mmCIF file of C-alpha atoms in Angstrom:
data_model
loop_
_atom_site.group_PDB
_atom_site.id
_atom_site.type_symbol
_atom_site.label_atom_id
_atom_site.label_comp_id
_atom_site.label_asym_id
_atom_site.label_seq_id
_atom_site.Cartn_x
_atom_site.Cartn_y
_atom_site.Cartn_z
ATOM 1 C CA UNK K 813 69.305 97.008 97.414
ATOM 2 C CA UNK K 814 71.204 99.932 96.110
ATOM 3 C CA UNK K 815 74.099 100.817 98.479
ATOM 4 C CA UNK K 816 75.045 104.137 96.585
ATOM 5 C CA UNK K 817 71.269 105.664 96.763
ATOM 6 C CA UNK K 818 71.604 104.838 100.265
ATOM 7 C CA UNK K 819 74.820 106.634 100.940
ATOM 8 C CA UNK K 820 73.533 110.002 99.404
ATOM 9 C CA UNK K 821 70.621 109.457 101.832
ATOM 10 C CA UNK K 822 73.136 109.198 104.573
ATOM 11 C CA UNK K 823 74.813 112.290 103.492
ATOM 12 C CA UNK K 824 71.356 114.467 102.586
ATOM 13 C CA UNK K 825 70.720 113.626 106.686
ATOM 14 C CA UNK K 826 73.817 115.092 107.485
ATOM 15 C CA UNK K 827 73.519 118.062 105.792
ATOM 16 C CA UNK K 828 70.169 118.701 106.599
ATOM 17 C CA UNK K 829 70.811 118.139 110.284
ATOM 18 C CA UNK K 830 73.719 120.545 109.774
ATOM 19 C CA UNK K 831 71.574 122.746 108.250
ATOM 20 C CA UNK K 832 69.207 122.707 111.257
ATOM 21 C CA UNK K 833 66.313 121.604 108.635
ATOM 22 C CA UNK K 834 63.424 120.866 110.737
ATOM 23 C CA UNK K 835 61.779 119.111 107.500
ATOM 24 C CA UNK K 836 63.541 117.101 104.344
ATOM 25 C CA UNK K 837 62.869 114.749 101.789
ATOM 26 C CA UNK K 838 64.528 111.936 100.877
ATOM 27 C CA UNK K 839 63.749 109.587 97.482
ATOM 28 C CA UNK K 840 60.975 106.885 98.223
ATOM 29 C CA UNK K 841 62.141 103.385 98.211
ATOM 30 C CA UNK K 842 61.491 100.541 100.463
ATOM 31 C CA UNK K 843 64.962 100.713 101.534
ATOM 32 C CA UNK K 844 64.810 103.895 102.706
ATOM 33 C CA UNK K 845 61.562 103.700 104.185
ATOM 34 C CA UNK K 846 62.486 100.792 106.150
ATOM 35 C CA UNK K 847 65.601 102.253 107.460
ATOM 36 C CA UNK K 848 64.003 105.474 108.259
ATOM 37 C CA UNK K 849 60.863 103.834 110.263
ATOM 38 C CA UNK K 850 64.171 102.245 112.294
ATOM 39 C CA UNK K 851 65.733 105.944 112.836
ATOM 40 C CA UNK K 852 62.271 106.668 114.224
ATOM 41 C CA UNK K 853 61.875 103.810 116.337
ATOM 42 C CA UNK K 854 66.122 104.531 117.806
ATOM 43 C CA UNK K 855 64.274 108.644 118.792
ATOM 44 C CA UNK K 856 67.003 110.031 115.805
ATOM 45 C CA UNK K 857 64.019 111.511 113.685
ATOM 46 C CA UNK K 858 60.556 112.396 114.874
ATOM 47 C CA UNK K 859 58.276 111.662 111.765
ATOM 48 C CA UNK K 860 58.150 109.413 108.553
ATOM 49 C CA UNK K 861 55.479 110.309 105.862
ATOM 50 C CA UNK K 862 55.158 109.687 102.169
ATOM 51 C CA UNK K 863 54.188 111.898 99.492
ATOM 52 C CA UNK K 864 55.076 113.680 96.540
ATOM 53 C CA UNK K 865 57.614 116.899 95.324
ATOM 54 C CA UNK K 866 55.548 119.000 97.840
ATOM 55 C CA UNK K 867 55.685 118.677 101.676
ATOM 56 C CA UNK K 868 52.631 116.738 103.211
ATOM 57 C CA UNK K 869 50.170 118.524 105.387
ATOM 58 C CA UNK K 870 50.939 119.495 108.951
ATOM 59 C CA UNK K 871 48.459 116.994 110.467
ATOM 60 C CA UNK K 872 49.585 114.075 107.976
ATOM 61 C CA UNK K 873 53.538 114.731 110.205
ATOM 62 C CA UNK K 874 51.844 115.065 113.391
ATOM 63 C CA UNK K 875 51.174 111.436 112.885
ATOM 64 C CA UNK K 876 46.856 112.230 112.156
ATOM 65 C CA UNK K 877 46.677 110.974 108.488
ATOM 66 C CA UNK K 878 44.018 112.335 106.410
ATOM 67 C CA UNK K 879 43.531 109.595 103.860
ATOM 68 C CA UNK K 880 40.591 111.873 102.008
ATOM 69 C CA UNK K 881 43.212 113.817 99.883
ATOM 70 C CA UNK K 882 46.341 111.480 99.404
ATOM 71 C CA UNK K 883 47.000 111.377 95.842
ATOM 72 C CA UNK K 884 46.806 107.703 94.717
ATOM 73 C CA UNK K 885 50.305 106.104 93.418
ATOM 74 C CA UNK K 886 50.049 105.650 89.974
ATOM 75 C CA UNK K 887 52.577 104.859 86.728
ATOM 76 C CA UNK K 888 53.418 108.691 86.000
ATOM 77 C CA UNK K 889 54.449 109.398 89.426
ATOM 78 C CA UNK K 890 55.990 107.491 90.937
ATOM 79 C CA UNK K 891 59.141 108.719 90.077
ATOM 80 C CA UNK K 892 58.041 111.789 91.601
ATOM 81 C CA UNK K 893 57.270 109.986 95.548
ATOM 82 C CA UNK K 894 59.551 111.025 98.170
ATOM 83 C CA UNK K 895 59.598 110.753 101.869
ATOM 84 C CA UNK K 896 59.596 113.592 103.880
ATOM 85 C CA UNK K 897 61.523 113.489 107.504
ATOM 86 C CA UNK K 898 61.055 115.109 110.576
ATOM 87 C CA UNK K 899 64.310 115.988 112.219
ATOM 88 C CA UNK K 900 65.093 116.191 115.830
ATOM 89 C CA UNK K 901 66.727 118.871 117.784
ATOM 90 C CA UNK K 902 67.855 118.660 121.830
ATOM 91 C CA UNK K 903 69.566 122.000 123.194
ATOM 92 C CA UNK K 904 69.837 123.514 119.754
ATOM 93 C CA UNK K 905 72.224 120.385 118.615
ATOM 94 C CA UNK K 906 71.021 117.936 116.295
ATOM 95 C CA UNK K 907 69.614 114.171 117.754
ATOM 96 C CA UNK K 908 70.733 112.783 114.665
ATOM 97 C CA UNK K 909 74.354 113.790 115.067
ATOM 98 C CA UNK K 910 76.575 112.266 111.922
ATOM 99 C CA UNK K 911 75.333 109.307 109.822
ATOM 100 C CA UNK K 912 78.323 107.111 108.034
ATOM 101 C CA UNK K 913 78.062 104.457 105.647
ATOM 102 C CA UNK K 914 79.735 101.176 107.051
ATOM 103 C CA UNK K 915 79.040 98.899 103.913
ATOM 104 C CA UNK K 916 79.906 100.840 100.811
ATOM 105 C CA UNK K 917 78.541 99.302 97.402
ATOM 106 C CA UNK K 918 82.312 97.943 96.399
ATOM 107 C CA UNK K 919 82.427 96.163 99.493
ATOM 108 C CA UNK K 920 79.546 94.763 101.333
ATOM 109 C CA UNK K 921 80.614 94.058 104.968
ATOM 110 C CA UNK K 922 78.241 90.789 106.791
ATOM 111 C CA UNK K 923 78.862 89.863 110.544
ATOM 112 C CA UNK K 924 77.120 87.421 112.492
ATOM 113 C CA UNK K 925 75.591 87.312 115.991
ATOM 114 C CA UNK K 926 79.411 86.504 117.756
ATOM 115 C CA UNK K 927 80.468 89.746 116.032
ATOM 116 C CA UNK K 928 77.578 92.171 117.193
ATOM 117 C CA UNK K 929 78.336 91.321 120.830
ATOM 118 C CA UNK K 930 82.045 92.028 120.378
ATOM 119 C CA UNK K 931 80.879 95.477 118.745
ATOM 120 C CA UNK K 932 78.196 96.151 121.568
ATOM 121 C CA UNK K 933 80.917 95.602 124.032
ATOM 122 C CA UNK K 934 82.997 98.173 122.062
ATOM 123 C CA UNK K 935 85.951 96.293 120.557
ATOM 124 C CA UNK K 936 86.316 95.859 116.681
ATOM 125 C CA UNK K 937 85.055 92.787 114.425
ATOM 126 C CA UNK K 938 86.445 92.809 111.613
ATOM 127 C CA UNK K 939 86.230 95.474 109.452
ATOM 128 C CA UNK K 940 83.402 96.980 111.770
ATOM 129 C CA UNK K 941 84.578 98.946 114.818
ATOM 130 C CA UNK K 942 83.212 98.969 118.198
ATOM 131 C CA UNK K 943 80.682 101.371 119.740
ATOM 132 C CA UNK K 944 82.144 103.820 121.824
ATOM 133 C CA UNK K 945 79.349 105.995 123.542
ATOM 134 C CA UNK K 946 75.757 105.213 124.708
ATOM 135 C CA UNK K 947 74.085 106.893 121.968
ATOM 136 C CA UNK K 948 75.510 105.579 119.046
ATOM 137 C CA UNK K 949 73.700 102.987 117.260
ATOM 138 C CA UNK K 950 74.485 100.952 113.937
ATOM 139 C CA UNK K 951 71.846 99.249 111.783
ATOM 140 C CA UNK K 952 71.876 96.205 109.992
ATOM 141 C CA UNK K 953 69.869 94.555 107.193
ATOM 142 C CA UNK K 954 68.328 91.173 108.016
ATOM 143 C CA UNK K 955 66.064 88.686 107.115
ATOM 144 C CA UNK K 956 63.457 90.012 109.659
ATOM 145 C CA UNK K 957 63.989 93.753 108.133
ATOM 146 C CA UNK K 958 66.301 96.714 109.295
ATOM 147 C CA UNK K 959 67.445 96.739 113.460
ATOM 148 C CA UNK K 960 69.416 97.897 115.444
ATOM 149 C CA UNK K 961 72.206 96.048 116.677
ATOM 150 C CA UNK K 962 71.524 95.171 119.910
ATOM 151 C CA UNK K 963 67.750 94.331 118.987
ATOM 152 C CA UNK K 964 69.790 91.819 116.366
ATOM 153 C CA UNK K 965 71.792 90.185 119.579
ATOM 154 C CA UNK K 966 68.931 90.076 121.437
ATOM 155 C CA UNK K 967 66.766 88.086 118.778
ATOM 156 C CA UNK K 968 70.339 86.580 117.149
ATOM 157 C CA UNK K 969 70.241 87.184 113.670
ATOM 158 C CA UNK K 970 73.738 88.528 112.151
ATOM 159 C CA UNK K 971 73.296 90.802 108.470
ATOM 160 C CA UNK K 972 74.756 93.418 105.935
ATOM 161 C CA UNK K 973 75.837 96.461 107.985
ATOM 162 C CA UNK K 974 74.383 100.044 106.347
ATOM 163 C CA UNK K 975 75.192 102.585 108.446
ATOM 164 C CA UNK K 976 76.452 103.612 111.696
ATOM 165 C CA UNK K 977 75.092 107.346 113.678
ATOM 166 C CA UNK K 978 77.575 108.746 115.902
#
C-alpha cells in the first residue's frame, strides 16, 4: 500500500473539486479503487469507472456499462489505466469539500475499535482528532477492505487511518 500515491490522490480531489471539475482521473490501483468505491458509497463522488488516458463514454458513467468496446487490460497498458471520477456539486459548493491525509507514509497511525468511538463522539485518540460536524467522515483500512468509521464501530474492527473529508 503506497501512502504517498495516495496522498497526491487526496490532493488531485481537492483541486479538482476546487476547480469545479465535474470529471477527473486518478491513477488505477486497487487502493484507490477501493477507497474511491467507499467515497461513492459516503454520497462524496457520484461515479467510479475504469479506463484508459481518454475519458470513458457517457453511458459507461451513468452507471450502463457497455462491455462490447472496453479495451481488454493487457501488459503494454496497463501503465496507461486510470480511473475516472464523477464529482459532486450541492448549491454550486463542492460535496467533497477538503480531503486530508491522516496517516502519512513516515508515520502510519492504527487505532482500534475503543478509539473510533472516542473519535465518533468527537474527542481526540491519539494522534487522530475527533469529528466535529455531521458530514465529515474518515476512512480506515481493514481487514474486511476500506469503511467508514462508524461502519468499523458498528462491525468492530479497528485499522490504518488514510484520510479524513471535512
Amino acid at each position: 500500500m503506497s501512502l504517498v500515491n495516495l496522498s497526491h490522490v487526496c490532493s488531485h480531489l481537492n483541486n479538482a473539486s476546487k476547480a469545479r471539475l465535474g470529471l477527473t482521473s486518478i491513477p488505477n490501483s486497487k487502493l484507490h479503487l477501493k477507497l474511491c468505491l467507499a467515497l461513492q458509497a459516503g454520497g462524496f463522488i457520484s461515479s467510479v469507472a475504469r479506463g484508459g488516458p481518454t475519458p470513458p463514454p457517457q453511458h459507461t458513467l451513468l452507471g450502463h456499462p457497455d462491455t462490447s468496446n472496453v479495451e481488454p487490460v493487457t501488459q503494454t497498458n496497463v501503465a496507461s489505466r486510470r480511473l475516472w471520477l464523477g464529482l459532486k456539486y450541492w448549491q454550486s459548493e463542492p460535496v467533497l469539500g477538503k480531503m486530508k491525509m491522516v496517516s502519512k507514509p513516515t508515520r502510519r497511525i492504527s487505532i482500534d475499535v475503543a478509539g473510533l468511538r472516542e473519535v465518533i463522539r468527537g474527542n481526540k485518540s491519539g494522534y487522530v482528532e475527533g469529528l466535529r460536524s455531521p458530514g465529515e467522515s474518515l476512512y480506515l483500512s481493514t481487514d474486511r477492505g476500506i469503511m467508514e468509521a462508524r461502519e468499523c464501530v458498528e462491525k468492530k474492527v479497528g485499522g490504518l487511518v488514510l484520510c479524513r473529508i471535512q
